[in-house]
Amino acid sequence: MWFPMLFDEIRRLDIDDYRRIGFRGNPSPSELRRLDERLEEKIREIRVPMEPLESELKELIKQYFDGKEPPNIYILSREGGAWESYLQEGLKEYCHEKDIPFMEVHEGDIHEAGIGSIKYLMDLADVEKLVFFCEPGEQGYYAKLLEIENAYIVGRGYDEGREIWGTEDKFKIFDLDDYPLAQEQLYEILTRHIELIRIEDKGVISDEQLVKISQITHRPGYMLDILGVCLAVAAYKAKTGREPKITDYDIDNCSNRHIIDRIAH
């Protein structure tokens, strides 16, 4: 299903279109995202602890730097939208606080810079140990990183059978489906985003509707996509001369994964 007359217009909405309905932009983690640089930084600072998982992962990092040999970490999000990158950001903040050196490593770094260059940077920094924070990668990516001594891997991905195939014994897999956020946490994430982007309350979306959105899924990224599509629909209505108020009918349809994929991604 592709409806260019509608979808292209919604995707072309800019910050001024959202200001028209009382918001500074759109916080959706998708192609609908519209935030200025200052607001982007503030949005990234939103933190809702993902417990008990965060504490468990921090403890494994601590054990490694205390001289123990815990398994490397692989954060699994089979469907995406579980905010696995957000979880990694929280762990990077933990490393900053504890003066634990870390490096962000992408699959392209293995092919382009090479393992030798990564080792060189470690030698140059004169660190005894460090943490690798890794993006999803193809088969063989993690096997290459495991060749590097004195490094602890915190990886994430969507298919453990492909991405860490042959190295499973070196990792502990944390399936985010086993650590769902509570509805109260999801509601807090929504309201904190709304507080940052709202300029004035024009009655576009009610608190009761935010509660409804927070009850649809336990995946924060998917939830923010629903919010983002709803705001985009409201902005599109206003731009075409209609009442921008989001209805429950809008929410019921804008929470459909098929519609989200077509409008937002």
mmCIF file of C-alpha atoms in Angstrom:
data_model
loop_
_atom_site.group_PDB
_atom_site.id
_atom_site.type_symbol
_atom_site.label_atom_id
_atom_site.label_comp_id
_atom_site.label_asym_id
_atom_site.label_seq_id
_atom_site.Cartn_x
_atom_site.Cartn_y
_atom_site.Cartn_z
ATOM 1 C CA MET A 1 0.000 0.000 0.000
ATOM 2 C CA TRP A 2 1.469 3.320 -1.092
ATOM 3 C CA PHE A 3 -0.567 6.524 -1.216
ATOM 4 C CA PRO A 4 1.872 9.227 -2.452
ATOM 5 C CA MET A 5 -0.719 12.009 -2.503
ATOM 6 C CA LEU A 6 -1.038 11.593 1.272
ATOM 7 C CA PHE A 7 2.182 9.976 2.496
ATOM 8 C CA ASP A 8 4.548 12.327 0.653
ATOM 9 C CA GLU A 9 2.750 15.365 2.030
ATOM 10 C CA ILE A 10 2.915 14.040 5.598
ATOM 11 C CA ARG A 11 6.638 13.283 5.242
ATOM 12 C CA ARG A 12 7.268 16.822 3.980
ATOM 13 C CA LEU A 13 5.885 18.436 7.143
ATOM 14 C CA ASP A 14 8.462 20.707 8.787
ATOM 15 C CA ILE A 15 8.957 22.291 12.184
ATOM 16 C CA ASP A 16 6.721 25.254 11.273
ATOM 17 C CA ASP A 17 3.864 22.842 10.573
ATOM 18 C CA TYR A 18 4.198 21.400 14.067
ATOM 19 C CA ARG A 19 4.447 24.858 15.607
ATOM 20 C CA ARG A 20 1.066 25.600 14.049
ATOM 21 C CA ILE A 21 -0.494 22.939 16.296
ATOM 22 C CA GLY A 22 1.432 23.973 19.420
ATOM 23 C CA PHE A 23 4.551 21.775 19.286
ATOM 24 C CA ARG A 24 8.241 22.455 18.645
ATOM 25 C CA GLY A 25 8.569 19.411 16.408
ATOM 26 C CA ASN A 26 8.100 15.672 16.172
ATOM 27 C CA PRO A 27 10.103 13.316 18.460
ATOM 28 C CA SER A 28 9.394 10.095 16.536
ATOM 29 C CA PRO A 29 12.501 7.901 16.060
ATOM 30 C CA SER A 30 11.700 7.722 12.340
ATOM 31 C CA GLU A 31 11.786 9.786 9.160
ATOM 32 C CA LEU A 32 9.089 11.978 10.723
ATOM 33 C CA ARG A 33 11.500 13.295 13.361
ATOM 34 C CA ARG A 34 11.666 17.086 13.268
ATOM 35 C CA LEU A 35 13.678 18.722 16.065
ATOM 36 C CA ASP A 36 16.135 21.582 16.125
ATOM 37 C CA GLU A 37 19.639 20.917 17.457
ATOM 38 C CA ARG A 38 18.992 22.324 20.934
ATOM 39 C CA LEU A 39 15.829 20.306 21.397
ATOM 40 C CA GLU A 40 17.469 17.187 19.956
ATOM 41 C CA GLU A 41 20.048 17.359 22.735
ATOM 42 C CA LYS A 42 17.381 17.707 25.419
ATOM 43 C CA ILE A 43 15.379 14.789 24.030
ATOM 44 C CA ARG A 44 18.485 12.588 24.163
ATOM 45 C CA GLU A 45 18.878 13.470 27.840
ATOM 46 C CA ILE A 46 15.510 11.929 28.765
ATOM 47 C CA ARG A 47 16.259 8.974 31.012
ATOM 48 C CA VAL A 48 13.808 6.458 32.452
ATOM 49 C CA PRO A 49 15.772 3.641 34.150
ATOM 50 C CA MET A 50 15.270 0.299 32.400
ATOM 51 C CA GLU A 51 15.471 -1.748 35.546
ATOM 52 C CA PRO A 52 16.382 -4.380 36.583
ATOM 53 C CA LEU A 53 18.237 -4.884 33.291
ATOM 54 C CA GLU A 54 20.421 -1.746 33.494
ATOM 55 C CA SER A 55 21.797 -2.704 36.891
ATOM 56 C CA GLU A 56 22.517 -6.249 35.714
ATOM 57 C CA LEU A 57 24.479 -4.991 32.702
ATOM 58 C CA LYS A 58 26.385 -2.409 34.737
ATOM 59 C CA GLU A 59 27.376 -5.142 37.174
ATOM 60 C CA LEU A 60 28.848 -7.238 34.350
ATOM 61 C CA ILE A 61 30.895 -4.260 33.125
ATOM 62 C CA LYS A 62 32.092 -3.640 36.685
ATOM 63 C CA GLN A 63 33.075 -7.300 37.079
ATOM 64 C CA TYR A 64 35.209 -7.115 33.949
ATOM 65 C CA PHE A 65 37.102 -4.095 35.236
ATOM 66 C CA ASP A 66 37.461 -5.739 38.644
ATOM 67 C CA GLY A 67 39.499 -8.488 37.010
ATOM 68 C CA LYS A 68 36.786 -11.108 36.559
ATOM 69 C CA GLU A 69 35.798 -12.725 33.257
ATOM 70 C CA PRO A 70 32.055 -12.289 32.741
ATOM 71 C CA PRO A 71 30.569 -13.194 29.347
ATOM 72 C CA ASN A 72 30.281 -10.416 26.793
ATOM 73 C CA ILE A 73 26.874 -8.769 26.411
ATOM 74 C CA TYR A 74 24.512 -9.122 23.455
ATOM 75 C CA ILE A 75 21.263 -7.134 23.724
ATOM 76 C CA LEU A 76 18.607 -8.751 21.546
ATOM 77 C CA SER A 77 15.615 -6.890 20.129
ATOM 78 C CA ARG A 78 13.894 -9.242 17.709
ATOM 79 C CA GLU A 79 11.379 -6.722 16.343
ATOM 80 C CA GLY A 80 13.156 -3.446 16.997
ATOM 81 C CA GLY A 81 11.611 -0.485 18.747
ATOM 82 C CA ALA A 82 12.600 -1.725 22.201
ATOM 83 C CA TRP A 83 15.008 1.188 22.683
ATOM 84 C CA GLU A 84 18.119 -0.954 22.689
ATOM 85 C CA SER A 85 20.219 2.021 21.555
ATOM 86 C CA TYR A 86 18.783 4.044 24.458
ATOM 87 C CA LEU A 87 19.890 1.275 26.812
ATOM 88 C CA GLN A 88 23.405 1.425 25.399
ATOM 89 C CA GLU A 89 23.438 5.202 25.895
ATOM 90 C CA GLY A 90 22.672 4.676 29.580
ATOM 91 C CA LEU A 91 25.596 2.262 29.842
ATOM 92 C CA LYS A 92 27.916 4.777 28.158
ATOM 93 C CA GLU A 93 26.880 7.353 30.749
ATOM 94 C CA TYR A 94 27.720 4.819 33.443
ATOM 95 C CA CYS A 95 31.184 4.350 31.921
ATOM 96 C CA HIS A 96 31.679 8.136 31.868
ATOM 97 C CA GLU A 97 30.731 8.380 35.542
ATOM 98 C CA LYS A 98 33.082 5.541 36.536
ATOM 99 C CA ASP A 99 35.965 6.690 34.279
ATOM 100 C CA ILE A 100 35.744 3.450 32.330
ATOM 101 C CA PRO A 101 37.215 3.912 28.821
ATOM 102 C CA PHE A 102 34.978 2.864 25.938
ATOM 103 C CA MET A 103 34.900 2.949 22.164
ATOM 104 C CA GLU A 104 31.954 2.948 19.757
ATOM 105 C CA VAL A 105 32.670 0.404 17.026
ATOM 106 C CA HIS A 106 30.610 -0.047 13.865
ATOM 107 C CA GLU A 107 30.757 -2.907 11.399
ATOM 108 C CA GLY A 108 32.281 -0.583 8.802
ATOM 109 C CA ASP A 109 35.197 0.072 11.154
ATOM 110 C CA ILE A 110 36.204 -3.574 10.875
ATOM 111 C CA HIS A 111 36.243 -3.469 7.069
ATOM 112 C CA GLU A 112 37.550 0.060 6.547
ATOM 113 C CA ALA A 113 39.800 0.986 9.466
ATOM 114 C CA GLY A 114 40.596 -2.610 10.353
ATOM 115 C CA ILE A 115 41.389 -4.407 13.581
ATOM 116 C CA GLY A 116 44.951 -3.081 13.503
ATOM 117 C CA SER A 117 43.753 0.523 13.585
ATOM 118 C CA ILE A 118 41.466 -0.192 16.541
ATOM 119 C CA LYS A 119 44.379 -1.778 18.421
ATOM 120 C CA TYR A 120 46.551 1.220 17.541
ATOM 121 C CA LEU A 121 44.036 3.636 19.055
ATOM 122 C CA MET A 122 43.890 1.527 22.214
ATOM 123 C CA ASP A 123 47.698 1.611 22.472
ATOM 124 C CA LEU A 124 47.741 5.351 21.826
ATOM 125 C CA ALA A 125 45.207 5.953 24.609
ATOM 126 C CA ASP A 126 47.349 3.735 26.860
ATOM 127 C CA VAL A 127 44.371 1.905 28.344
ATOM 128 C CA GLU A 128 44.619 -1.495 29.971
ATOM 129 C CA LYS A 129 40.996 -2.397 29.266
ATOM 130 C CA LEU A 130 38.032 -0.825 27.552
ATOM 131 C CA VAL A 131 34.432 -1.462 26.536
ATOM 132 C CA PHE A 132 33.323 -1.810 22.912
ATOM 133 C CA PHE A 133 29.785 -0.542 22.271
ATOM 134 C CA CYS A 134 28.697 -2.170 19.020
ATOM 135 C CA GLU A 135 25.936 -1.720 16.462
ATOM 136 C CA PRO A 136 24.133 -4.642 14.789
ATOM 137 C CA GLY A 137 26.408 -6.384 12.286
ATOM 138 C CA GLU A 138 26.660 -9.282 9.883
ATOM 139 C CA GLN A 139 28.038 -12.714 10.735
ATOM 140 C CA GLY A 140 31.730 -12.505 11.579
ATOM 141 C CA TYR A 141 31.612 -8.957 12.984
ATOM 142 C CA TYR A 142 31.745 -10.003 16.626
ATOM 143 C CA ALA A 143 34.157 -12.839 15.889
ATOM 144 C CA LYS A 144 36.645 -10.239 14.629
ATOM 145 C CA LEU A 145 36.223 -8.066 17.707
ATOM 146 C CA LEU A 146 36.813 -11.053 19.958
ATOM 147 C CA GLU A 147 40.325 -11.238 18.514
ATOM 148 C CA ILE A 148 41.186 -8.045 20.389
ATOM 149 C CA GLU A 149 42.494 -8.579 23.892
ATOM 150 C CA ASN A 150 41.517 -6.501 26.921
ATOM 151 C CA ALA A 151 38.171 -5.421 25.466
ATOM 152 C CA TYR A 152 34.675 -6.147 26.738
ATOM 153 C CA ILE A 153 31.874 -6.186 24.156
ATOM 154 C CA VAL A 154 28.432 -4.672 24.689
ATOM 155 C CA GLY A 155 26.669 -5.476 21.432
ATOM 156 C CA ARG A 156 23.116 -5.283 20.196
ATOM 157 C CA GLY A 157 21.203 -6.732 17.301
ATOM 158 C CA TYR A 158 18.103 -8.391 15.931
ATOM 159 C CA ASP A 159 19.200 -11.925 15.021
ATOM 160 C CA GLU A 160 21.593 -13.711 17.353
ATOM 161 C CA GLY A 161 21.683 -16.770 15.097
ATOM 162 C CA ARG A 162 23.306 -14.707 12.344
ATOM 163 C CA GLU A 163 25.194 -11.975 14.186
ATOM 164 C CA ILE A 164 26.988 -13.952 16.890
ATOM 165 C CA TRP A 165 26.923 -17.342 15.170
ATOM 166 C CA GLY A 166 29.911 -19.429 16.209
ATOM 167 C CA THR A 167 30.702 -17.210 19.199
ATOM 168 C CA GLU A 168 27.570 -17.799 21.286
ATOM 169 C CA ASP A 169 29.606 -19.240 24.152
ATOM 170 C CA LYS A 170 31.377 -15.890 24.541
ATOM 171 C CA PHE A 171 28.160 -13.921 25.096
ATOM 172 C CA LYS A 172 25.249 -13.690 27.466
ATOM 173 C CA ILE A 173 22.101 -12.871 25.502
ATOM 174 C CA PHE A 174 19.645 -10.392 27.021
ATOM 175 C CA ASP A 175 16.330 -10.636 25.184
ATOM 176 C CA LEU A 176 14.494 -7.350 25.723
ATOM 177 C CA ASP A 177 11.182 -9.191 25.503
ATOM 178 C CA ASP A 178 12.119 -10.663 28.894
ATOM 179 C CA TYR A 179 12.516 -7.160 30.358
ATOM 180 C CA PRO A 180 9.381 -5.215 29.362
ATOM 181 C CA LEU A 181 8.917 -1.712 30.716
ATOM 182 C CA ALA A 182 5.924 -1.129 32.967
ATOM 183 C CA GLN A 183 3.052 0.954 31.647
ATOM 184 C CA GLU A 184 3.902 3.659 34.188
ATOM 185 C CA GLN A 185 7.437 3.907 32.758
ATOM 186 C CA LEU A 186 6.122 4.136 29.216
ATOM 187 C CA TYR A 187 3.666 6.852 30.212
ATOM 188 C CA GLU A 188 6.521 8.781 31.847
ATOM 189 C CA ILE A 189 8.548 8.567 28.639
ATOM 190 C CA LEU A 190 5.606 9.948 26.656
ATOM 191 C CA THR A 191 4.834 12.804 29.036
ATOM 192 C CA ARG A 192 8.466 13.880 29.278
ATOM 193 C CA HIS A 193 8.685 14.060 25.498
ATOM 194 C CA ILE A 194 5.436 16.026 25.310
ATOM 195 C CA GLU A 195 6.649 18.442 28.021
ATOM 196 C CA LEU A 196 9.759 19.213 25.978
ATOM 197 C CA ILE A 197 8.082 19.714 22.615
ATOM 198 C CA ARG A 198 4.839 21.436 23.666
ATOM 199 C CA ILE A 199 4.751 25.220 23.180
ATOM 200 C CA GLU A 200 1.148 25.698 24.199
ATOM 201 C CA ASP A 201 -1.744 23.364 24.904
ATOM 202 C CA LYS A 202 -4.121 23.689 21.982
ATOM 203 C CA GLY A 203 -6.034 20.577 22.926
ATOM 204 C CA VAL A 204 -4.486 18.498 20.145
ATOM 205 C CA ILE A 205 -3.885 15.467 22.376
ATOM 206 C CA SER A 206 -5.270 14.748 25.846
ATOM 207 C CA ASP A 207 -3.646 13.121 28.833
ATOM 208 C CA GLU A 208 -6.166 10.279 28.555
ATOM 209 C CA GLN A 209 -4.962 9.659 25.011
ATOM 210 C CA LEU A 210 -1.331 9.580 26.152
ATOM 211 C CA VAL A 211 -2.352 6.926 28.673
ATOM 212 C CA LYS A 212 -4.024 4.989 25.844
ATOM 213 C CA ILE A 213 -0.881 5.149 23.676
ATOM 214 C CA SER A 214 1.280 3.980 26.584
ATOM 215 C CA GLN A 215 -0.943 0.901 26.969
ATOM 216 C CA ILE A 216 -0.645 -0.264 23.363
ATOM 217 C CA THR A 217 2.899 -1.661 23.515
ATOM 218 C CA HIS A 218 5.789 -2.279 25.918
ATOM 219 C CA ARG A 219 8.318 -1.132 23.297
ATOM 220 C CA PRO A 220 9.304 2.532 23.834
ATOM 221 C CA GLY A 221 10.492 3.123 20.264
ATOM 222 C CA TYR A 222 7.267 1.745 18.791
ATOM 223 C CA MET A 223 5.269 3.835 21.260
ATOM 224 C CA LEU A 224 7.096 7.025 20.223
ATOM 225 C CA ASP A 225 6.443 6.128 16.588
ATOM 226 C CA ILE A 226 2.727 5.979 17.387
ATOM 227 C CA LEU A 227 2.921 9.397 19.029
ATOM 228 C CA GLY A 228 4.927 10.747 16.100
ATOM 229 C CA VAL A 229 2.465 9.523 13.490
ATOM 230 C CA CYS A 230 -0.446 10.951 15.496
ATOM 231 C CA LEU A 231 1.265 14.358 15.695
ATOM 232 C CA ALA A 232 2.038 14.212 11.977
ATOM 233 C CA VAL A 233 -1.613 13.449 11.219
ATOM 234 C CA ALA A 234 -2.679 16.396 13.408
ATOM 235 C CA ALA A 235 -0.202 18.724 11.677
ATOM 236 C CA TYR A 236 -1.399 17.520 8.262
ATOM 237 C CA LYS A 237 -5.021 18.136 9.230
ATOM 238 C CA ALA A 238 -4.170 21.686 10.319
ATOM 239 C CA LYS A 239 -2.207 22.346 7.129
ATOM 240 C CA THR A 240 -5.184 21.270 5.041
ATOM 241 C CA GLY A 241 -7.598 23.499 6.961
ATOM 242 C CA ARG A 242 -9.122 20.962 9.321
ATOM 243 C CA GLU A 243 -9.398 20.645 13.091
ATOM 244 C CA PRO A 244 -6.053 19.150 14.259
ATOM 245 C CA LYS A 245 -7.398 17.421 17.354
ATOM 246 C CA ILE A 246 -6.256 13.789 17.568
ATOM 247 C CA THR A 247 -9.154 11.378 17.988
ATOM 248 C CA ASP A 248 -9.277 7.871 19.389
ATOM 249 C CA TYR A 249 -10.007 6.784 15.818
ATOM 250 C CA ASP A 250 -6.676 8.338 14.785
ATOM 251 C CA ILE A 251 -4.856 6.482 17.560
ATOM 252 C CA ASP A 252 -6.466 3.154 16.679
ATOM 253 C CA ASN A 253 -5.242 3.473 13.097
ATOM 254 C CA CYS A 254 -1.915 5.202 13.746
ATOM 255 C CA SER A 255 -0.906 2.364 16.064
ATOM 256 C CA ASN A 256 -1.251 -0.127 13.208
ATOM 257 C CA ARG A 257 2.285 -1.288 12.338
ATOM 258 C CA HIS A 258 1.459 -1.338 8.641
ATOM 259 C CA ILE A 259 0.371 2.290 8.681
ATOM 260 C CA ILE A 260 3.372 3.315 10.806
ATOM 261 C CA ASP A 261 5.747 1.632 8.352
ATOM 262 C CA ARG A 262 4.156 3.355 5.384
ATOM 263 C CA ILE A 263 3.991 6.840 6.896
ATOM 264 C CA ALA A 264 7.038 6.983 9.148
ATOM 265 C CA HIS A 265 9.732 4.706 7.702
#
